[in-house]
Amino acid sequence: MLEQVAWLEVPDFSFQTFDEFEKSRKEISRFVHRVLRMQEWIDFVAEKKIWIDGKKWQEIFKIIDKSREKNNFQPWEIVVSWWFAAKLFLIFGDKQLVWLLLLLVESWILSISDSRVNEVLLELENKLHAVHTKPGIDLLSVRDSILKNGWTTRYMWVITDDYFDRKDILLKKNWWRQLRVRERTLTDQRITETLTWKRKFWKLRKEREYVLSKFFEKLWTDIDIEKIEKFMKILLEDEMDIHDMNALIEIFELLGFYMNRSKIKLRASMELNDTKFELEYYPWIKASKSITGEMRPFIEQEAPNLDAAKEQRELIWLYWDEIILTTSWSEWAFKFDWAEDAYMKFWRWGTLDSRVHLQRDKIKREAMKKMYGWYFNNFQV
């Protein structure tokens, strides 16, 4: 996606002692500077940045060292590259955040995900909603229609999303960056955890045109961004797999990042070629505009382009008048139904407050009961 710099070698960032850690951190810093000099078109720089002084770096090393001793991690197959460093800066615009994440990857607390998100850089997504005169999209009929057309089920699980920011809302107020930790609980009770960074890049027209042209694998003389954004949500996004959640949260809190909101949902994901439909339901959320009195199910679609998205919707009969397309985030669905308490918000308390975990875990337990009760086989509201 970015300009090829095949000859730019990645230094050895490995370390065991604190002195080696300091050397590795400085080597990462020099490496990131070299990458950015060769990517002159990346002009996004965060107006407000985090600052990690020497004392905090020392505390970070102690956390990493404790994690390594406890977990006995083995090196991951997917390693840091110049492309990965450039992509992280494109999302954050903050060199110290990039340095920190590369150190956590080198420390094996995080690993670079091999998901499709990391291959394509962008997330393009439709959200499909039923109008308020209907009780909601019939998820069972949609699922049956999807399966009849040769689609496959990717997964079915309960998703717990925890969002982090500082008390000064450093990320959200500064170019709408987002830090999310996602916990997936599968029907076989396995749990996976993923760190996701996102950034909207509206207002940066030149940057959008460049990235979109690379995403679609051809340079367009005229990219109609307004038309694309009318139907598709466009985000810069990166995912990393988490291998020591406690260590990661400890480092976040050291830097002043706390959980400020959470949401829990049930999701079944279906796929055909490059298009995904994700059937979603947020349980126990009261919604005064819905006939049932609860937030109704809705569907998210991800597709590589507008034509593919429309073609697949027509294939499974998701194009009649009762369906509304929007590029908005899930907040739109909550507002559309006049839903109450769509998010659990913890602006004042932070991650360490026991009330956060009690409230969150109670809802998660109820969601898991619903999943183990074969909710995905009938999709009843």
PDB file of C-alpha atoms in Angstrom, residues 61-270:
ATOM      1  CA  PHE A  61      10.438  -2.483  31.353  1.00  0.00           C
ATOM      2  CA  LYS A  62       9.607  -3.920  34.798  1.00  0.00           C
ATOM      3  CA  ILE A  63       6.101  -4.831  33.612  1.00  0.00           C
ATOM      4  CA  ILE A  64       7.467  -6.424  30.442  1.00  0.00           C
ATOM      5  CA  ASP A  65      10.148  -8.318  32.357  1.00  0.00           C
ATOM      6  CA  LYS A  66       7.550  -9.680  34.802  1.00  0.00           C
ATOM      7  CA  SER A  67       5.317 -10.738  31.909  1.00  0.00           C
ATOM      8  CA  ARG A  68       8.159 -12.569  30.136  1.00  0.00           C
ATOM      9  CA  GLU A  69       9.118 -14.410  33.311  1.00  0.00           C
ATOM     10  CA  LYS A  70       5.523 -15.482  33.932  1.00  0.00           C
ATOM     11  CA  ASN A  71       4.540 -16.470  30.384  1.00  0.00           C
ATOM     12  CA  ASN A  72       7.701 -17.850  28.753  1.00  0.00           C
ATOM     13  CA  PHE A  73       6.553 -16.502  25.384  1.00  0.00           C
ATOM     14  CA  GLN A  74       7.941 -17.809  22.097  1.00  0.00           C
ATOM     15  CA  PRO A  75       8.658 -15.439  19.163  1.00  0.00           C
ATOM     16  CA  TRP A  76       5.746 -14.897  16.773  1.00  0.00           C
ATOM     17  CA  GLU A  77       5.871 -15.753  13.080  1.00  0.00           C
ATOM     18  CA  ILE A  78       4.735 -12.311  11.902  1.00  0.00           C
ATOM     19  CA  VAL A  79       7.407  -9.717  12.719  1.00  0.00           C
ATOM     20  CA  VAL A  80       7.802  -5.952  12.564  1.00  0.00           C
ATOM     21  CA  SER A  81       8.368  -4.399   9.120  1.00  0.00           C
ATOM     22  CA  TRP A  82       8.881  -0.884   7.775  1.00  0.00           C
ATOM     23  CA  TRP A  83       5.322  -1.066   6.419  1.00  0.00           C
ATOM     24  CA  PHE A  84       3.904  -1.848   9.839  1.00  0.00           C
ATOM     25  CA  ALA A  85       5.718   1.089  11.457  1.00  0.00           C
ATOM     26  CA  ALA A  86       4.503   3.487   8.730  1.00  0.00           C
ATOM     27  CA  LYS A  87       0.953   2.264   9.105  1.00  0.00           C
ATOM     28  CA  LEU A  88       0.986   2.754  12.882  1.00  0.00           C
ATOM     29  CA  PHE A  89       2.132   6.350  12.468  1.00  0.00           C
ATOM     30  CA  LEU A  90      -0.550   6.971   9.854  1.00  0.00           C
ATOM     31  CA  ILE A  91      -3.124   5.998  12.481  1.00  0.00           C
ATOM     32  CA  PHE A  92      -1.590   7.629  15.568  1.00  0.00           C
ATOM     33  CA  GLY A  93       0.519  10.537  14.355  1.00  0.00           C
ATOM     34  CA  ASP A  94       2.438  10.070  17.629  1.00  0.00           C
ATOM     35  CA  LYS A  95       5.950   8.611  17.472  1.00  0.00           C
ATOM     36  CA  GLN A  96       6.116   7.629  21.144  1.00  0.00           C
ATOM     37  CA  LEU A  97       2.964   5.547  20.823  1.00  0.00           C
ATOM     38  CA  VAL A  98       4.505   3.816  17.810  1.00  0.00           C
ATOM     39  CA  TRP A  99       7.743   3.152  19.716  1.00  0.00           C
ATOM     40  CA  LEU A 100       5.788   1.691  22.631  1.00  0.00           C
ATOM     41  CA  LEU A 101       3.711  -0.657  20.464  1.00  0.00           C
ATOM     42  CA  LEU A 102       6.778  -1.907  18.592  1.00  0.00           C
ATOM     43  CA  LEU A 103       8.420  -2.641  21.952  1.00  0.00           C
ATOM     44  CA  LEU A 104       5.337  -4.560  23.108  1.00  0.00           C
ATOM     45  CA  VAL A 105       5.390  -6.590  19.890  1.00  0.00           C
ATOM     46  CA  GLU A 106       9.093  -7.285  20.367  1.00  0.00           C
ATOM     47  CA  SER A 107       8.334  -8.258  23.985  1.00  0.00           C
ATOM     48  CA  TRP A 108       5.651 -10.714  22.760  1.00  0.00           C
ATOM     49  CA  ILE A 109       2.932  -9.148  24.914  1.00  0.00           C
ATOM     50  CA  LEU A 110       1.345  -8.238  21.559  1.00  0.00           C
ATOM     51  CA  SER A 111       1.692  -9.855  18.159  1.00  0.00           C
ATOM     52  CA  ILE A 112       0.845  -8.508  14.723  1.00  0.00           C
ATOM     53  CA  SER A 113      -2.490  -9.966  13.672  1.00  0.00           C
ATOM     54  CA  ASP A 114      -2.771 -11.825  10.366  1.00  0.00           C
ATOM     55  CA  SER A 115      -6.369 -10.631   9.943  1.00  0.00           C
ATOM     56  CA  ARG A 116      -7.625  -9.129   6.703  1.00  0.00           C
ATOM     57  CA  VAL A 117      -7.767  -5.737   8.425  1.00  0.00           C
ATOM     58  CA  ASN A 118      -3.980  -5.601   8.490  1.00  0.00           C
ATOM     59  CA  GLU A 119      -3.695  -6.598   4.848  1.00  0.00           C
ATOM     60  CA  VAL A 120      -5.922  -3.859   3.455  1.00  0.00           C
ATOM     61  CA  LEU A 121      -5.284  -0.974   5.903  1.00  0.00           C
ATOM     62  CA  LEU A 122      -8.840   0.356   5.563  1.00  0.00           C
ATOM     63  CA  GLU A 123     -12.175  -0.791   6.889  1.00  0.00           C
ATOM     64  CA  LEU A 124     -15.069  -0.224   4.478  1.00  0.00           C
ATOM     65  CA  GLU A 125     -18.407  -1.044   6.016  1.00  0.00           C
ATOM     66  CA  ASN A 126     -22.169  -0.676   5.540  1.00  0.00           C
ATOM     67  CA  LYS A 127     -24.488  -0.852   8.511  1.00  0.00           C
ATOM     68  CA  LEU A 128     -27.994  -2.047   7.691  1.00  0.00           C
ATOM     69  CA  HIS A 129     -30.956  -1.189   9.892  1.00  0.00           C
ATOM     70  CA  ALA A 130     -34.717  -1.799   9.804  1.00  0.00           C
ATOM     71  CA  VAL A 131     -37.018   1.222   9.976  1.00  0.00           C
ATOM     72  CA  HIS A 132     -38.899   1.929  13.202  1.00  0.00           C
ATOM     73  CA  THR A 133     -42.269   0.699  11.839  1.00  0.00           C
ATOM     74  CA  LYS A 134     -40.977  -2.886  11.871  1.00  0.00           C
ATOM     75  CA  PRO A 135     -39.887  -4.943  14.903  1.00  0.00           C
ATOM     76  CA  GLY A 136     -36.454  -5.493  13.376  1.00  0.00           C
ATOM     77  CA  ILE A 137     -34.587  -7.387  10.701  1.00  0.00           C
ATOM     78  CA  ASP A 138     -35.503 -11.075  10.728  1.00  0.00           C
ATOM     79  CA  LEU A 139     -32.031 -12.401  11.426  1.00  0.00           C
ATOM     80  CA  LEU A 140     -33.088 -16.045  11.084  1.00  0.00           C
ATOM     81  CA  SER A 141     -34.406 -15.498   7.539  1.00  0.00           C
ATOM     82  CA  VAL A 142     -31.317 -13.493   6.620  1.00  0.00           C
ATOM     83  CA  ARG A 143     -29.021 -16.233   7.921  1.00  0.00           C
ATOM     84  CA  ASP A 144     -30.928 -18.939   6.010  1.00  0.00           C
ATOM     85  CA  SER A 145     -30.784 -16.866   2.820  1.00  0.00           C
ATOM     86  CA  ILE A 146     -27.041 -16.336   3.279  1.00  0.00           C
ATOM     87  CA  LEU A 147     -26.387 -20.067   3.761  1.00  0.00           C
ATOM     88  CA  LYS A 148     -28.513 -21.025   0.734  1.00  0.00           C
ATOM     89  CA  ASN A 149     -26.301 -18.840  -1.455  1.00  0.00           C
ATOM     90  CA  GLY A 150     -23.134 -20.714  -0.511  1.00  0.00           C
ATOM     91  CA  TRP A 151     -21.926 -18.533   2.334  1.00  0.00           C
ATOM     92  CA  THR A 152     -20.050 -19.912   5.300  1.00  0.00           C
ATOM     93  CA  THR A 153     -20.294 -19.175   9.007  1.00  0.00           C
ATOM     94  CA  ARG A 154     -17.046 -17.605  10.248  1.00  0.00           C
ATOM     95  CA  TYR A 155     -17.886 -17.564  13.939  1.00  0.00           C
ATOM     96  CA  MET A 156     -20.590 -17.061  16.560  1.00  0.00           C
ATOM     97  CA  TRP A 157     -19.680 -15.444  19.856  1.00  0.00           C
ATOM     98  CA  VAL A 158     -20.241 -12.890  22.585  1.00  0.00           C
ATOM     99  CA  ILE A 159     -18.150  -9.751  22.089  1.00  0.00           C
ATOM    100  CA  THR A 160     -17.077  -7.460  24.911  1.00  0.00           C
ATOM    101  CA  ASP A 161     -15.567  -4.182  23.711  1.00  0.00           C
ATOM    102  CA  ASP A 162     -13.686  -2.012  26.212  1.00  0.00           C
ATOM    103  CA  TYR A 163     -12.633   1.475  25.091  1.00  0.00           C
ATOM    104  CA  PHE A 164      -9.704   3.348  26.608  1.00  0.00           C
ATOM    105  CA  ASP A 165      -8.734   7.008  26.704  1.00  0.00           C
ATOM    106  CA  ARG A 166      -7.191   9.492  29.116  1.00  0.00           C
ATOM    107  CA  LYS A 167      -9.151  11.788  31.389  1.00  0.00           C
ATOM    108  CA  ASP A 168      -8.456  14.662  28.984  1.00  0.00           C
ATOM    109  CA  ILE A 169      -9.917  12.481  26.168  1.00  0.00           C
ATOM    110  CA  LEU A 170      -6.603  12.739  24.339  1.00  0.00           C
ATOM    111  CA  LEU A 171      -7.467  10.255  21.586  1.00  0.00           C
ATOM    112  CA  LYS A 172     -11.101  11.031  20.783  1.00  0.00           C
ATOM    113  CA  LYS A 173     -10.776  14.822  20.771  1.00  0.00           C
ATOM    114  CA  ASN A 174      -7.529  14.715  18.805  1.00  0.00           C
ATOM    115  CA  TRP A 175      -8.400  13.453  15.303  1.00  0.00           C
ATOM    116  CA  TRP A 176     -10.950  10.887  16.559  1.00  0.00           C
ATOM    117  CA  ARG A 177      -8.469   8.147  17.317  1.00  0.00           C
ATOM    118  CA  GLN A 178      -9.792   5.124  19.159  1.00  0.00           C
ATOM    119  CA  LEU A 179      -8.240   2.437  21.342  1.00  0.00           C
ATOM    120  CA  ARG A 180     -10.309  -0.712  21.850  1.00  0.00           C
ATOM    121  CA  VAL A 181      -9.700  -4.029  23.553  1.00  0.00           C
ATOM    122  CA  ARG A 182     -12.039  -6.733  22.227  1.00  0.00           C
ATOM    123  CA  GLU A 183     -12.704  -9.985  24.071  1.00  0.00           C
ATOM    124  CA  ARG A 184     -14.415 -12.716  22.050  1.00  0.00           C
ATOM    125  CA  THR A 185     -16.081 -15.615  23.877  1.00  0.00           C
ATOM    126  CA  LEU A 186     -16.844 -18.449  21.440  1.00  0.00           C
ATOM    127  CA  THR A 187     -19.566 -21.064  21.749  1.00  0.00           C
ATOM    128  CA  ASP A 188     -16.917 -23.626  22.766  1.00  0.00           C
ATOM    129  CA  GLN A 189     -15.906 -21.259  25.618  1.00  0.00           C
ATOM    130  CA  ARG A 190     -12.541 -20.321  24.082  1.00  0.00           C
ATOM    131  CA  ILE A 191     -11.577 -16.664  24.589  1.00  0.00           C
ATOM    132  CA  THR A 192      -9.461 -14.452  22.330  1.00  0.00           C
ATOM    133  CA  GLU A 193      -8.382 -10.845  22.963  1.00  0.00           C
ATOM    134  CA  THR A 194      -7.492  -8.236  20.345  1.00  0.00           C
ATOM    135  CA  LEU A 195      -6.159  -4.690  20.522  1.00  0.00           C
ATOM    136  CA  THR A 196      -7.599  -2.444  17.807  1.00  0.00           C
ATOM    137  CA  TRP A 197      -6.572   1.098  16.884  1.00  0.00           C
ATOM    138  CA  LYS A 198      -8.758   3.163  14.564  1.00  0.00           C
ATOM    139  CA  ARG A 199      -8.827   6.630  13.105  1.00  0.00           C
ATOM    140  CA  LYS A 200     -11.268   8.472  10.916  1.00  0.00           C
ATOM    141  CA  PHE A 201      -9.465  10.468   8.284  1.00  0.00           C
ATOM    142  CA  TRP A 202     -12.161  12.833   7.097  1.00  0.00           C
ATOM    143  CA  LYS A 203     -10.934  16.440   6.708  1.00  0.00           C
ATOM    144  CA  LEU A 204      -7.731  15.111   5.120  1.00  0.00           C
ATOM    145  CA  ARG A 205      -8.820  14.955   1.471  1.00  0.00           C
ATOM    146  CA  LYS A 206      -5.373  14.523  -0.113  1.00  0.00           C
ATOM    147  CA  GLU A 207      -4.483  11.755   2.319  1.00  0.00           C
ATOM    148  CA  ARG A 208      -7.809   9.997   1.719  1.00  0.00           C
ATOM    149  CA  GLU A 209      -7.401  10.042  -2.041  1.00  0.00           C
ATOM    150  CA  TYR A 210      -3.937   8.537  -1.843  1.00  0.00           C
ATOM    151  CA  VAL A 211      -4.887   5.758   0.558  1.00  0.00           C
ATOM    152  CA  LEU A 212      -8.132   4.941  -1.271  1.00  0.00           C
ATOM    153  CA  SER A 213      -6.336   4.726  -4.600  1.00  0.00           C
ATOM    154  CA  LYS A 214      -3.835   2.266  -3.117  1.00  0.00           C
ATOM    155  CA  PHE A 215      -6.621   0.334  -1.433  1.00  0.00           C
ATOM    156  CA  PHE A 216      -8.444  -0.221  -4.718  1.00  0.00           C
ATOM    157  CA  GLU A 217      -5.113  -1.135  -6.353  1.00  0.00           C
ATOM    158  CA  LYS A 218      -5.262   1.452  -9.074  1.00  0.00           C
ATOM    159  CA  LEU A 219      -4.705   5.197  -9.307  1.00  0.00           C
ATOM    160  CA  TRP A 220      -7.892   7.034 -10.168  1.00  0.00           C
ATOM    161  CA  THR A 221      -7.817  10.413 -11.869  1.00  0.00           C
ATOM    162  CA  ASP A 222     -11.012  11.404 -10.073  1.00  0.00           C
ATOM    163  CA  ILE A 223     -12.004   9.717  -6.792  1.00  0.00           C
ATOM    164  CA  ASP A 224     -15.517  10.656  -5.703  1.00  0.00           C
ATOM    165  CA  ILE A 225     -14.896  10.455  -1.958  1.00  0.00           C
ATOM    166  CA  GLU A 226     -18.264  11.984  -1.089  1.00  0.00           C
ATOM    167  CA  LYS A 227     -20.069   9.235  -3.015  1.00  0.00           C
ATOM    168  CA  ILE A 228     -18.040   6.495  -1.339  1.00  0.00           C
ATOM    169  CA  GLU A 229     -18.540   7.951   2.130  1.00  0.00           C
ATOM    170  CA  LYS A 230     -22.281   8.310   1.563  1.00  0.00           C
ATOM    171  CA  PHE A 231     -22.607   4.531   1.580  1.00  0.00           C
ATOM    172  CA  MET A 232     -19.444   3.215   3.206  1.00  0.00           C
ATOM    173  CA  LYS A 233     -17.796   3.888   6.538  1.00  0.00           C
ATOM    174  CA  ILE A 234     -14.066   4.406   5.949  1.00  0.00           C
ATOM    175  CA  LEU A 235     -11.532   3.992   8.736  1.00  0.00           C
ATOM    176  CA  LEU A 236      -7.822   3.516   9.123  1.00  0.00           C
ATOM    177  CA  GLU A 237      -7.464   0.456  11.310  1.00  0.00           C
ATOM    178  CA  ASP A 238      -4.902  -1.894  12.817  1.00  0.00           C
ATOM    179  CA  GLU A 239      -5.278  -5.048  14.916  1.00  0.00           C
ATOM    180  CA  MET A 240      -2.881  -6.817  17.278  1.00  0.00           C
ATOM    181  CA  ASP A 241      -3.393 -10.051  19.195  1.00  0.00           C
ATOM    182  CA  ILE A 242      -3.012  -9.698  22.975  1.00  0.00           C
ATOM    183  CA  HIS A 243      -1.076 -12.369  24.883  1.00  0.00           C
ATOM    184  CA  ASP A 244      -0.869 -10.764  28.325  1.00  0.00           C
ATOM    185  CA  MET A 245      -3.907  -8.614  29.056  1.00  0.00           C
ATOM    186  CA  ASN A 246      -2.861  -7.794  32.631  1.00  0.00           C
ATOM    187  CA  ALA A 247       0.522  -6.441  31.519  1.00  0.00           C
ATOM    188  CA  LEU A 248      -1.095  -4.393  28.739  1.00  0.00           C
ATOM    189  CA  ILE A 249      -3.661  -2.825  31.091  1.00  0.00           C
ATOM    190  CA  GLU A 250      -0.907  -2.082  33.618  1.00  0.00           C
ATOM    191  CA  ILE A 251       1.053  -0.184  30.963  1.00  0.00           C
ATOM    192  CA  PHE A 252      -2.064   1.676  29.806  1.00  0.00           C
ATOM    193  CA  GLU A 253      -2.788   2.814  33.348  1.00  0.00           C
ATOM    194  CA  LEU A 254       0.829   3.867  33.852  1.00  0.00           C
ATOM    195  CA  LEU A 255       0.354   6.219  30.883  1.00  0.00           C
ATOM    196  CA  GLY A 256      -3.017   7.470  32.123  1.00  0.00           C
ATOM    197  CA  PHE A 257      -5.261   5.423  29.812  1.00  0.00           C
ATOM    198  CA  TYR A 258      -8.356   4.018  31.535  1.00  0.00           C
ATOM    199  CA  MET A 259     -11.441   2.135  30.445  1.00  0.00           C
ATOM    200  CA  ASN A 260     -14.095   4.788  29.889  1.00  0.00           C
ATOM    201  CA  ARG A 261     -16.854   2.742  28.241  1.00  0.00           C
ATOM    202  CA  SER A 262     -17.829  -0.800  27.326  1.00  0.00           C
ATOM    203  CA  LYS A 263     -20.417  -2.548  25.201  1.00  0.00           C
ATOM    204  CA  ILE A 264     -21.434  -6.194  24.956  1.00  0.00           C
ATOM    205  CA  LYS A 265     -23.153  -7.856  22.004  1.00  0.00           C
ATOM    206  CA  LEU A 266     -23.884 -11.202  20.389  1.00  0.00           C
ATOM    207  CA  ARG A 267     -22.580 -11.611  16.838  1.00  0.00           C
ATOM    208  CA  ALA A 268     -22.746 -14.230  14.081  1.00  0.00           C
ATOM    209  CA  SER A 269     -20.425 -13.555  11.132  1.00  0.00           C
ATOM    210  CA  MET A 270     -21.082 -14.951   7.627  1.00  0.00           C
TER     211      MET A 270
END
